[in-house]
Structures are given as structure tokens and as C-alpha cells.
């Protein structure tokens, strides 16, 4: 790895999967990139005035407009004859890209901008204190989907953003996670060879929000794949072209029990029914994408 | 000089074409549509070499302009009413990032009730955003203002966005004889956009940092200072424009027969033309009455207002917006600059034409008559009490 595009000295938490994800993504993509970044942890830990961790041209505008800002950047490069200068990347968390910024992202997709959109998916609004997002998985505790007498955590499964991107006709859609860093790098590089909109969703564990030890970030990331909870896939022109195969599929409990956000699913009467629902999601992923 | 009879929207889109924006991004909303439709045609016909981003919302229209402007492109958008409100968050961001985006606001009322007709409630909402806000009196001034807007906004001393308010339907959909300048003349007047700082891999920079309490206030202070200092540039550009094109609609304000006047009417936008006609007629009957046109609402022309109004007997402000729960906005600001100047003529305040209710010469005459006979703190002009529910009908 050469010079990091995301310099050290930023203020991310120990074991931050998002900071690691960004470093891997940008080193694979850079240095000829321009990045539009949504409001969120990544912007906060990297850009406290007068310091900056970014070694590339970078803009943070607002929470929900990142894909639209990137659209403007791409259009400007085109009309000014600077298209060859840089690849444009729009990145943000699951809240910024898949919830509040979803309209802007959808517009960016359907207009066919030559932009790589990246969702750094840590499965909740971490910067504001771990509130539920549309990408929070079934059963997870967040501060707005707490378990309680009448609750088993988040009541809905994750919104299927990769398939939503596919439905837009996005020609390259992929998922990745930090533990599989070679796979992640390969996908970033491949995406940038394709003209038009691209979407990559990267699972980035958040020790603070997921309530796991900071030393376990890579292990948790790896288990998400090995349990088939987070399938690593590539969909090109609407067709599934590649998956990261799981040689020995592990039960979801192995992934869940490392994380405090699922603590309520262990040792409580009636928990098995809820664990079974999560296992069913993993099983369905395995079947749907031929992971095993 | 060749005059053509043109629809306001057509004239404005023609002149935007001459300003050669690199990136246009807009979302349709009545009564802005004719402007962006005309621009689409110009791009489709190859008459304007621009990227036209047909976004999915006004929020994204403003955001795309933000991104493009920050990449070094000249940008343009147009909207009104709800669209402007949806943009609002982005508009604050654009000014603070010091990006000279130009926006046309085809002024329209705010819902609810839904109403597509003209008032100024939309543009007034931008009061505290850090944008330069200019109001056009007629189609010709709207045309001229757009050229000036780019020149002002892109001036290195300024680097701020500019919104031009032109009254929805009253100016966007009416026809007047106007002169759209030649391409050569606009090229000569308006140099290419050449920003000092922009997104480029040749000089990677970070834009849009966050600032903690020990830094934030200084950033806002600078923005306020720059906006206030832009007064000099607005006036300078208006004079340069006069030299280049022979037309002058005022700089920060336009004073019309105010020098010897006892009474001065104050307003913004197309109402000014009506005020001028009415006062012309009154002057024939030896009434010393004039008009003060607020051309730049932000930065607010405090010194110009004091200098014009301080010795008057009566100031009559007619405005097309309201601060609910308080009252007049323009009149209040005028009162506030007069108060500390030590000169305090009586300021009467009229709210008129909300949601496109017509203002005729008779309306203006009625306003003046009322103001001559009593002190008017706040009057809703032509309020129809017959259709008010009983509780409100006095």
C-alpha cells in the first residue's frame, strides 16, 4: 500500500470499520479521484477545521445531497473538458445514501452519471448515537429500536439497496466488507473501469454501535460473510456474475453473539423464534445467491 | 438598439444563454417553467454548450449547482415558491462555500392554501441565507440583472451566490419590448469564470469542513462582512453596465423623484412601475411624492435608505410578504435602519397582493389616501372581510 489517501491522525474510534473501509476504497481508487462525502461519522472524523485527513479533492456539503453534488461535479468535469482528470465518487453512510439521500442517489442512477456511489453500511445512524436506519438488520438493538417487554429490537429486515440499484439499470452493483479487503479493492478497481453509475455497498462494523470489542472488527466482518448474513456479490448488467463462496456456512449465532446489539436474543424466553427468523434470512441469501 | 417584444421568461433564458453557464440544473415548477424549457431547447439545438442536469428535486438542483460550481463551472438554476423552500438548506450551504451560483426566483406565494400566483414570501425566506438578493422591476431590468448577477457574484471580492427575483406571471409570462444584448457585448462585459479555489486533483483541497465553537463564529462573521462589502461591487457593476449598455436601473436602490418629495413610496419588484405611474400623475397635481425602489434586498441598503428617507414627512412601504406573528418585513427593516440614524419619519406599512391579488393604480392611490388621513401600523390592502369567518370579520 502506497501513501494513504486518508491520512492517519483522524479522530475515528478505535476499530472503526468505516475508516478502514474508506482507506481501502480510496487507496484502490485514487489518487485521481474527487470525492463528495455525506454528513456523518466519516466527515466528522476527517475534516475538523483547520485539519483534514484527505489527500484528494474532497467536499462535504450536506447529509442527503451527496449524489446530487457528485452529479454536478461530474457534469462540470465533462463540460469543462476535464473528464480524464478524475473519477468521481459519492460516498456516505447507510443513512446518508440509502435513507435521507435515497432520492438524490436514485436520480444520480437513472440519469446515468459516471459516478461510483458507495454506501459505507454500518447499519444505523452512528454519528448521532446509533439510531435505526433503513439498513438496520432485523432484531438489532439501536437507540430507537430498543428491545423491551414488547420488543425484540428492530422489527424489519434490511432494505435491499443492491437490488434497488440493479432495478435502476445500474450496470455494476457489488457488496463488500473490510475483512475481504482484496475483494473490496478488486471491486473498486473494476467499478472504475465501467462508464456510468456504479453502486458498491460496503459493510463496515462499528464497535460503538454494534457493541463489540474494537479488536473484533475484522472477525465480525468476516463472520457476516461466513454466516451468509451479508452476501458478497457482483451484479453486472442485471446478472449475478460473481459471489464470494462460503466454504463452511456458520450458524448466525456465531455472528450475533459477538455483538451487544443482539444480546437480547440470547438467554431470553422466546428468543429462539427470533433467532430462527434471522437464520432464515441468511439461508435465503445462501440460496438466492448460491453462496455455499 | 433593437427592441424585441419578448415574454419575460424567454428574455431571461435568452440572456442566460448569453452568459454561457457551463452547468444548468433545474426542476420544473410553475411559473418558472418557461425559463428552463427555453434553456433546454437551446441546449438541445446546440445553441448553448452546457450540461443540463434534469434533477429529481429542487434540493438536488441546488446541490448539483453546488457541486458543479465548486468544480469551476458557471452554473444556473431557477425555481420559485415550494421549490425555493425545498432548496433552502442547500442555499445556506452554497453561500457559505462562497459559490457564485445564479438563481432566478419567479416569485410565487407559499402553500397552504396552494397558490401559484405572485407574492414575495418565497424570496423573503432567503433573507438570512447569505445570498445577494436582487429584485427586478420589469423584464428589461430582469434581463440586465442576470448579466450583472454573474459579474457581481464572480467578482473575487465577493464570491457569493445571487438570486434575482422577478415577479411570477407579472414578469415571467408577460410581454414587453426589451433589448437582449448582443453576444459580443455580453462577452466583453462578463469575463470567463475563473475561480481561485476549486475541486481539482492538481491541487487537492478539502471543502465543507466542520468547525467547532472556537472557529464557527468567525466563519459566519466573514460571510456577513463579505456580503456587506459586496454593496460596493453591486454599485460598481451597475455603473459599469450603464457605461457598456446604456441602461441603469439603480444600484442598491433607485430613487425616483425623491429629492424634493415629502412622501416616498417604497417597494420591490413590479409594483415599482405602478408606483412610478401613480406618483407621476400625483406630481402633475403638485403633490411632492416619490418612489424608492429597493433593488438589493440583501445586502440591505441601509445608508442609501437613510440618506433618501431621513428628511421625509412620510414613508409608505407596500410589500408582498409577511412575517406571521409579527407583521411587515421590509417596513420593519426600513424602520430599524431609520431608528438609530436619529431620523425617524413616520413609516406606514401595507401588506398587499398576497397570492397574486391585483395591485392597480387605484390600489396604490387608495393606499396613499389612507396613509394621508391616518397612521397605518399594518394594513392588509383590499382584504375582503365579507368572506372571512365571523370570528375575523371585526
PDB file of C-alpha atoms in Angstrom, chain B residues 51-280:
ATOM      1  CA  UNK B  51     -24.572  20.280 -19.299  1.00  0.00           C
ATOM      2  CA  UNK B  52     -28.250  20.347 -18.385  1.00  0.00           C
ATOM      3  CA  UNK B  53     -28.987  18.136 -15.362  1.00  0.00           C
ATOM      4  CA  UNK B  54     -32.677  17.273 -15.147  1.00  0.00           C
ATOM      5  CA  UNK B  55     -32.782  16.504 -11.449  1.00  0.00           C
ATOM      6  CA  UNK B  56     -35.403  14.745  -9.373  1.00  0.00           C
ATOM      7  CA  UNK B  57     -35.989  17.662  -6.963  1.00  0.00           C
ATOM      8  CA  UNK B  58     -35.103  21.276  -6.318  1.00  0.00           C
ATOM      9  CA  UNK B  59     -32.932  20.123  -3.430  1.00  0.00           C
ATOM     10  CA  UNK B  60     -30.835  18.247  -5.962  1.00  0.00           C
ATOM     11  CA  UNK B  61     -30.968  21.113  -8.483  1.00  0.00           C
ATOM     12  CA  UNK B  62     -29.282  23.378  -5.967  1.00  0.00           C
ATOM     13  CA  UNK B  63     -26.919  20.577  -4.917  1.00  0.00           C
ATOM     14  CA  UNK B  64     -25.864  19.832  -8.491  1.00  0.00           C
ATOM     15  CA  UNK B  65     -25.157  23.548  -8.984  1.00  0.00           C
ATOM     16  CA  UNK B  66     -23.129  23.475  -5.774  1.00  0.00           C
ATOM     17  CA  UNK B  67     -21.012  20.550  -6.983  1.00  0.00           C
ATOM     18  CA  UNK B  68     -20.569  21.995 -10.463  1.00  0.00           C
ATOM     19  CA  UNK B  69     -19.704  25.466  -9.206  1.00  0.00           C
ATOM     20  CA  UNK B  70     -17.155  24.012  -6.815  1.00  0.00           C
ATOM     21  CA  UNK B  71     -15.576  22.189  -9.760  1.00  0.00           C
ATOM     22  CA  UNK B  72     -15.058  25.513 -11.533  1.00  0.00           C
ATOM     23  CA  UNK B  73     -18.180  25.695 -13.704  1.00  0.00           C
ATOM     24  CA  UNK B  74     -20.509  28.672 -14.165  1.00  0.00           C
ATOM     25  CA  UNK B  75     -23.916  27.451 -13.026  1.00  0.00           C
ATOM     26  CA  UNK B  76     -27.557  28.422 -13.255  1.00  0.00           C
ATOM     27  CA  UNK B  77     -30.834  27.317 -11.748  1.00  0.00           C
ATOM     28  CA  UNK B  78     -34.336  28.719 -11.484  1.00  0.00           C
ATOM     29  CA  UNK B  79     -37.219  27.986  -9.169  1.00  0.00           C
ATOM     30  CA  UNK B  80     -39.940  29.541  -7.047  1.00  0.00           C
ATOM     31  CA  UNK B  81     -42.154  29.054  -4.006  1.00  0.00           C
ATOM     32  CA  UNK B  82     -42.122  25.475  -2.663  1.00  0.00           C
ATOM     33  CA  UNK B  83     -39.113  24.704  -4.829  1.00  0.00           C
ATOM     34  CA  UNK B  84     -37.156  27.511  -3.268  1.00  0.00           C
ATOM     35  CA  UNK B  85     -38.130  26.308   0.199  1.00  0.00           C
ATOM     36  CA  UNK B  86     -37.017  22.773  -0.656  1.00  0.00           C
ATOM     37  CA  UNK B  87     -33.667  24.228  -1.766  1.00  0.00           C
ATOM     38  CA  UNK B  88     -33.281  26.308   1.342  1.00  0.00           C
ATOM     39  CA  UNK B  89     -30.847  24.093   3.223  1.00  0.00           C
ATOM     40  CA  UNK B  90     -28.609  23.852   0.170  1.00  0.00           C
ATOM     41  CA  UNK B  91     -28.772  27.597  -0.427  1.00  0.00           C
ATOM     42  CA  UNK B  92     -27.281  28.274   3.001  1.00  0.00           C
ATOM     43  CA  UNK B  93     -24.516  25.818   2.106  1.00  0.00           C
ATOM     44  CA  UNK B  94     -23.813  27.416  -1.291  1.00  0.00           C
ATOM     45  CA  UNK B  95     -23.267  30.892   0.119  1.00  0.00           C
ATOM     46  CA  UNK B  96     -21.074  29.640   2.957  1.00  0.00           C
ATOM     47  CA  UNK B  97     -18.949  27.710   0.447  1.00  0.00           C
ATOM     48  CA  UNK B  98     -18.663  31.045  -1.437  1.00  0.00           C
ATOM     49  CA  UNK B  99     -20.019  29.745  -4.739  1.00  0.00           C
ATOM     50  CA  UNK B 100     -21.369  32.287  -7.251  1.00  0.00           C
ATOM     51  CA  UNK B 101     -24.397  30.285  -8.379  1.00  0.00           C
ATOM     52  CA  UNK B 102     -27.072  32.402 -10.082  1.00  0.00           C
ATOM     53  CA  UNK B 103     -30.705  31.573  -9.389  1.00  0.00           C
ATOM     54  CA  UNK B 104     -33.850  33.117 -10.841  1.00  0.00           C
ATOM     55  CA  UNK B 105     -36.797  33.136  -8.482  1.00  0.00           C
ATOM     56  CA  UNK B 106     -40.097  33.553 -10.333  1.00  0.00           C
ATOM     57  CA  UNK B 107     -41.743  34.884  -7.194  1.00  0.00           C
ATOM     58  CA  UNK B 108     -44.788  32.963  -6.060  1.00  0.00           C
ATOM     59  CA  UNK B 109     -46.849  32.518  -2.906  1.00  0.00           C
ATOM     60  CA  UNK B 110     -46.260  29.732  -0.394  1.00  0.00           C
ATOM     61  CA  UNK B 111     -48.740  26.931   0.347  1.00  0.00           C
ATOM     62  CA  UNK B 112     -51.166  26.492   2.148  1.00  0.00           C
ATOM     63  CA  UNK B 113     -53.578  27.329   0.550  1.00  0.00           C
ATOM     64  CA  UNK B 114     -51.848  26.291  -2.626  1.00  0.00           C
ATOM     65  CA  UNK B 115     -51.457  29.315  -4.843  1.00  0.00           C
ATOM     66  CA  UNK B 116     -49.330  29.705  -7.939  1.00  0.00           C
ATOM     67  CA  UNK B 117     -49.560  33.481  -8.227  1.00  0.00           C
ATOM     68  CA  UNK B 118     -47.115  36.162  -7.322  1.00  0.00           C
ATOM     69  CA  UNK B 119     -46.018  37.419  -3.969  1.00  0.00           C
ATOM     70  CA  UNK B 120     -42.600  37.663  -2.330  1.00  0.00           C
ATOM     71  CA  UNK B 121     -42.984  35.226   0.541  1.00  0.00           C
ATOM     72  CA  UNK B 122     -40.656  32.740  -1.171  1.00  0.00           C
ATOM     73  CA  UNK B 123     -37.712  35.047  -1.805  1.00  0.00           C
ATOM     74  CA  UNK B 124     -38.056  36.774   1.556  1.00  0.00           C
ATOM     75  CA  UNK B 125     -37.390  33.402   3.163  1.00  0.00           C
ATOM     76  CA  UNK B 126     -33.822  33.665   1.826  1.00  0.00           C
ATOM     77  CA  UNK B 127     -33.270  36.801   3.883  1.00  0.00           C
ATOM     78  CA  UNK B 128     -30.700  35.229   6.205  1.00  0.00           C
ATOM     79  CA  UNK B 129     -29.032  32.780   3.824  1.00  0.00           C
ATOM     80  CA  UNK B 130     -26.051  34.908   2.788  1.00  0.00           C
ATOM     81  CA  UNK B 131     -27.211  35.220  -0.834  1.00  0.00           C
ATOM     82  CA  UNK B 132     -27.191  38.519  -2.675  1.00  0.00           C
ATOM     83  CA  UNK B 133     -30.860  39.199  -3.380  1.00  0.00           C
ATOM     84  CA  UNK B 134     -31.852  41.488  -6.235  1.00  0.00           C
ATOM     85  CA  UNK B 135     -35.443  42.354  -7.225  1.00  0.00           C
ATOM     86  CA  UNK B 136     -36.292  43.265 -10.832  1.00  0.00           C
ATOM     87  CA  UNK B 137     -38.876  45.925 -11.617  1.00  0.00           C
ATOM     88  CA  UNK B 138     -39.593  44.927 -15.203  1.00  0.00           C
ATOM     89  CA  UNK B 139     -38.469  42.467 -17.853  1.00  0.00           C
ATOM     90  CA  UNK B 140     -35.677  44.677 -19.119  1.00  0.00           C
ATOM     91  CA  UNK B 141     -34.270  45.022 -15.644  1.00  0.00           C
ATOM     92  CA  UNK B 142     -34.530  41.251 -15.126  1.00  0.00           C
ATOM     93  CA  UNK B 143     -32.536  40.760 -18.332  1.00  0.00           C
ATOM     94  CA  UNK B 144     -29.887  43.266 -17.296  1.00  0.00           C
ATOM     95  CA  UNK B 145     -29.733  41.989 -13.722  1.00  0.00           C
ATOM     96  CA  UNK B 146     -28.803  38.463 -14.782  1.00  0.00           C
ATOM     97  CA  UNK B 147     -25.715  39.668 -16.603  1.00  0.00           C
ATOM     98  CA  UNK B 148     -24.827  41.814 -13.620  1.00  0.00           C
ATOM     99  CA  UNK B 149     -25.502  38.923 -11.229  1.00  0.00           C
ATOM    100  CA  UNK B 150     -22.712  36.793 -12.690  1.00  0.00           C
ATOM    101  CA  UNK B 151     -20.361  39.753 -12.731  1.00  0.00           C
ATOM    102  CA  UNK B 152     -21.106  40.615  -9.102  1.00  0.00           C
ATOM    103  CA  UNK B 153     -21.124  37.066  -7.757  1.00  0.00           C
ATOM    104  CA  UNK B 154     -17.926  36.005  -9.520  1.00  0.00           C
ATOM    105  CA  UNK B 155     -16.001  39.112  -8.500  1.00  0.00           C
ATOM    106  CA  UNK B 156     -13.042  37.947  -6.383  1.00  0.00           C
ATOM    107  CA  UNK B 157     -14.041  40.466  -3.708  1.00  0.00           C
ATOM    108  CA  UNK B 158     -17.463  38.823  -3.480  1.00  0.00           C
ATOM    109  CA  UNK B 159     -17.656  35.120  -4.495  1.00  0.00           C
ATOM    110  CA  UNK B 160     -21.256  34.792  -3.385  1.00  0.00           C
ATOM    111  CA  UNK B 161     -24.418  33.439  -4.999  1.00  0.00           C
ATOM    112  CA  UNK B 162     -27.042  35.807  -6.401  1.00  0.00           C
ATOM    113  CA  UNK B 163     -30.795  35.319  -6.578  1.00  0.00           C
ATOM    114  CA  UNK B 164     -32.787  37.508  -8.934  1.00  0.00           C
ATOM    115  CA  UNK B 165     -36.413  37.861  -8.031  1.00  0.00           C
ATOM    116  CA  UNK B 166     -38.774  38.501 -10.908  1.00  0.00           C
ATOM    117  CA  UNK B 167     -42.472  38.511 -10.165  1.00  0.00           C
ATOM    118  CA  UNK B 168     -44.131  35.270 -11.225  1.00  0.00           C
ATOM    119  CA  UNK B 169     -46.536  35.711 -14.166  1.00  0.00           C
ATOM    120  CA  UNK B 170     -46.388  39.523 -13.839  1.00  0.00           C
ATOM    121  CA  UNK B 171     -42.885  39.447 -15.327  1.00  0.00           C
ATOM    122  CA  UNK B 172     -42.302  35.827 -16.328  1.00  0.00           C
ATOM    123  CA  UNK B 173     -45.386  35.466 -18.527  1.00  0.00           C
ATOM    124  CA  UNK B 174     -45.989  38.995 -19.826  1.00  0.00           C
ATOM    125  CA  UNK B 175     -44.589  40.509 -22.999  1.00  0.00           C
ATOM    126  CA  UNK B 176     -42.691  43.775 -23.159  1.00  0.00           C
ATOM    127  CA  UNK B 177     -40.402  45.399 -25.681  1.00  0.00           C
ATOM    128  CA  UNK B 178     -36.914  44.572 -24.426  1.00  0.00           C
ATOM    129  CA  UNK B 179     -33.374  44.629 -25.646  1.00  0.00           C
ATOM    130  CA  UNK B 180     -31.408  41.443 -25.253  1.00  0.00           C
ATOM    131  CA  UNK B 181     -27.787  42.489 -25.688  1.00  0.00           C
ATOM    132  CA  UNK B 182     -25.530  41.009 -28.342  1.00  0.00           C
ATOM    133  CA  UNK B 183     -23.262  38.074 -27.611  1.00  0.00           C
ATOM    134  CA  UNK B 184     -20.169  40.221 -28.279  1.00  0.00           C
ATOM    135  CA  UNK B 185     -21.264  42.853 -25.793  1.00  0.00           C
ATOM    136  CA  UNK B 186     -22.016  40.293 -23.085  1.00  0.00           C
ATOM    137  CA  UNK B 187     -18.707  38.522 -23.731  1.00  0.00           C
ATOM    138  CA  UNK B 188     -16.889  41.827 -23.371  1.00  0.00           C
ATOM    139  CA  UNK B 189     -18.705  42.722 -20.151  1.00  0.00           C
ATOM    140  CA  UNK B 190     -18.613  39.308 -18.489  1.00  0.00           C
ATOM    141  CA  UNK B 191     -15.232  37.574 -18.359  1.00  0.00           C
ATOM    142  CA  UNK B 192     -14.997  33.778 -18.151  1.00  0.00           C
ATOM    143  CA  UNK B 193     -15.464  32.298 -14.692  1.00  0.00           C
ATOM    144  CA  UNK B 194     -12.043  31.691 -13.275  1.00  0.00           C
ATOM    145  CA  UNK B 195     -12.197  30.745  -9.594  1.00  0.00           C
ATOM    146  CA  UNK B 196      -9.120  30.649  -7.415  1.00  0.00           C
ATOM    147  CA  UNK B 197     -10.150  27.554  -5.448  1.00  0.00           C
ATOM    148  CA  UNK B 198     -11.970  24.575  -6.902  1.00  0.00           C
ATOM    149  CA  UNK B 199     -12.060  20.779  -6.825  1.00  0.00           C
ATOM    150  CA  UNK B 200      -9.105  19.529  -8.826  1.00  0.00           C
ATOM    151  CA  UNK B 201      -6.594  16.736  -8.462  1.00  0.00           C
ATOM    152  CA  UNK B 202      -3.889  19.265  -9.395  1.00  0.00           C
ATOM    153  CA  UNK B 203      -4.363  20.979  -6.060  1.00  0.00           C
ATOM    154  CA  UNK B 204      -6.374  18.731  -3.752  1.00  0.00           C
ATOM    155  CA  UNK B 205      -8.320  20.736  -1.194  1.00  0.00           C
ATOM    156  CA  UNK B 206     -10.903  19.971   1.448  1.00  0.00           C
ATOM    157  CA  UNK B 207     -14.199  21.893   1.197  1.00  0.00           C
ATOM    158  CA  UNK B 208     -17.014  21.836   3.721  1.00  0.00           C
ATOM    159  CA  UNK B 209     -15.120  21.178   6.937  1.00  0.00           C
ATOM    160  CA  UNK B 210     -16.827  21.232  10.256  1.00  0.00           C
ATOM    161  CA  UNK B 211     -15.909  23.921  12.749  1.00  0.00           C
ATOM    162  CA  UNK B 212     -16.093  23.763  16.495  1.00  0.00           C
ATOM    163  CA  UNK B 213     -17.378  26.634  18.670  1.00  0.00           C
ATOM    164  CA  UNK B 214     -13.938  28.287  18.680  1.00  0.00           C
ATOM    165  CA  UNK B 215     -13.989  28.612  14.859  1.00  0.00           C
ATOM    166  CA  UNK B 216     -17.610  28.683  13.680  1.00  0.00           C
ATOM    167  CA  UNK B 217     -18.484  32.249  14.624  1.00  0.00           C
ATOM    168  CA  UNK B 218     -15.510  33.635  12.719  1.00  0.00           C
ATOM    169  CA  UNK B 219     -16.717  31.849   9.583  1.00  0.00           C
ATOM    170  CA  UNK B 220     -20.140  33.450   9.930  1.00  0.00           C
ATOM    171  CA  UNK B 221     -18.577  36.826  10.692  1.00  0.00           C
ATOM    172  CA  UNK B 222     -16.549  36.681   7.471  1.00  0.00           C
ATOM    173  CA  UNK B 223     -19.631  35.753   5.460  1.00  0.00           C
ATOM    174  CA  UNK B 224     -21.532  38.699   6.885  1.00  0.00           C
ATOM    175  CA  UNK B 225     -18.636  41.061   6.189  1.00  0.00           C
ATOM    176  CA  UNK B 226     -18.247  39.880   2.611  1.00  0.00           C
ATOM    177  CA  UNK B 227     -21.959  40.209   1.951  1.00  0.00           C
ATOM    178  CA  UNK B 228     -21.964  43.746   3.305  1.00  0.00           C
ATOM    179  CA  UNK B 229     -18.852  44.652   1.337  1.00  0.00           C
ATOM    180  CA  UNK B 230     -20.496  43.394  -1.850  1.00  0.00           C
ATOM    181  CA  UNK B 231     -22.537  46.631  -1.843  1.00  0.00           C
ATOM    182  CA  UNK B 232     -19.566  48.370  -3.405  1.00  0.00           C
ATOM    183  CA  UNK B 233     -19.398  45.788  -6.174  1.00  0.00           C
ATOM    184  CA  UNK B 234     -23.160  45.827  -6.825  1.00  0.00           C
ATOM    185  CA  UNK B 235     -22.998  49.604  -7.300  1.00  0.00           C
ATOM    186  CA  UNK B 236     -19.827  49.395  -9.371  1.00  0.00           C
ATOM    187  CA  UNK B 237     -21.258  46.733 -11.679  1.00  0.00           C
ATOM    188  CA  UNK B 238     -24.487  48.716 -12.141  1.00  0.00           C
ATOM    189  CA  UNK B 239     -22.427  51.729 -13.249  1.00  0.00           C
ATOM    190  CA  UNK B 240     -20.170  49.626 -15.497  1.00  0.00           C
ATOM    191  CA  UNK B 241     -23.290  48.146 -17.015  1.00  0.00           C
ATOM    192  CA  UNK B 242     -24.610  51.617 -17.723  1.00  0.00           C
ATOM    193  CA  UNK B 243     -21.365  52.515 -19.460  1.00  0.00           C
ATOM    194  CA  UNK B 244     -21.437  49.326 -21.518  1.00  0.00           C
ATOM    195  CA  UNK B 245     -25.141  49.045 -22.332  1.00  0.00           C
ATOM    196  CA  UNK B 246     -26.576  52.480 -21.614  1.00  0.00           C
ATOM    197  CA  UNK B 247     -29.158  51.297 -19.113  1.00  0.00           C
ATOM    198  CA  UNK B 248     -29.282  51.943 -15.381  1.00  0.00           C
ATOM    199  CA  UNK B 249     -31.970  50.579 -13.108  1.00  0.00           C
ATOM    200  CA  UNK B 250     -30.327  51.878  -9.939  1.00  0.00           C
ATOM    201  CA  UNK B 251     -27.571  50.319  -7.894  1.00  0.00           C
ATOM    202  CA  UNK B 252     -28.613  49.160  -4.453  1.00  0.00           C
ATOM    203  CA  UNK B 253     -31.712  51.350  -4.696  1.00  0.00           C
ATOM    204  CA  UNK B 254     -33.266  53.541  -7.313  1.00  0.00           C
ATOM    205  CA  UNK B 255     -34.570  56.918  -6.225  1.00  0.00           C
ATOM    206  CA  UNK B 256     -37.399  58.189  -8.374  1.00  0.00           C
ATOM    207  CA  UNK B 257     -38.438  61.804  -7.788  1.00  0.00           C
ATOM    208  CA  UNK B 258     -37.406  61.572  -4.155  1.00  0.00           C
ATOM    209  CA  UNK B 259     -35.185  64.642  -3.846  1.00  0.00           C
ATOM    210  CA  UNK B 260     -37.936  67.206  -3.211  1.00  0.00           C
ATOM    211  CA  UNK B 261     -40.535  64.707  -2.058  1.00  0.00           C
ATOM    212  CA  UNK B 262     -42.405  64.905   1.252  1.00  0.00           C
ATOM    213  CA  UNK B 263     -43.822  61.433   0.786  1.00  0.00           C
ATOM    214  CA  UNK B 264     -41.938  58.413  -0.507  1.00  0.00           C
ATOM    215  CA  UNK B 265     -43.425  55.085  -1.517  1.00  0.00           C
ATOM    216  CA  UNK B 266     -41.142  52.087  -1.023  1.00  0.00           C
ATOM    217  CA  UNK B 267     -41.382  48.648  -2.593  1.00  0.00           C
ATOM    218  CA  UNK B 268     -39.663  45.874  -4.505  1.00  0.00           C
ATOM    219  CA  UNK B 269     -40.346  44.213  -7.850  1.00  0.00           C
ATOM    220  CA  UNK B 270     -43.004  45.000 -10.445  1.00  0.00           C
ATOM    221  CA  UNK B 271     -45.087  47.108  -8.052  1.00  0.00           C
ATOM    222  CA  UNK B 272     -42.467  49.848  -8.547  1.00  0.00           C
ATOM    223  CA  UNK B 273     -43.656  50.544 -12.105  1.00  0.00           C
ATOM    224  CA  UNK B 274     -47.194  51.073 -10.850  1.00  0.00           C
ATOM    225  CA  UNK B 275     -45.933  53.303  -8.053  1.00  0.00           C
ATOM    226  CA  UNK B 276     -43.971  55.391 -10.553  1.00  0.00           C
ATOM    227  CA  UNK B 277     -47.033  55.907 -12.767  1.00  0.00           C
ATOM    228  CA  UNK B 278     -49.245  56.872  -9.846  1.00  0.00           C
ATOM    229  CA  UNK B 279     -46.721  59.329  -8.437  1.00  0.00           C
ATOM    230  CA  UNK B 280     -46.169  60.863 -11.892  1.00  0.00           C
TER     231      UNK B 280
END
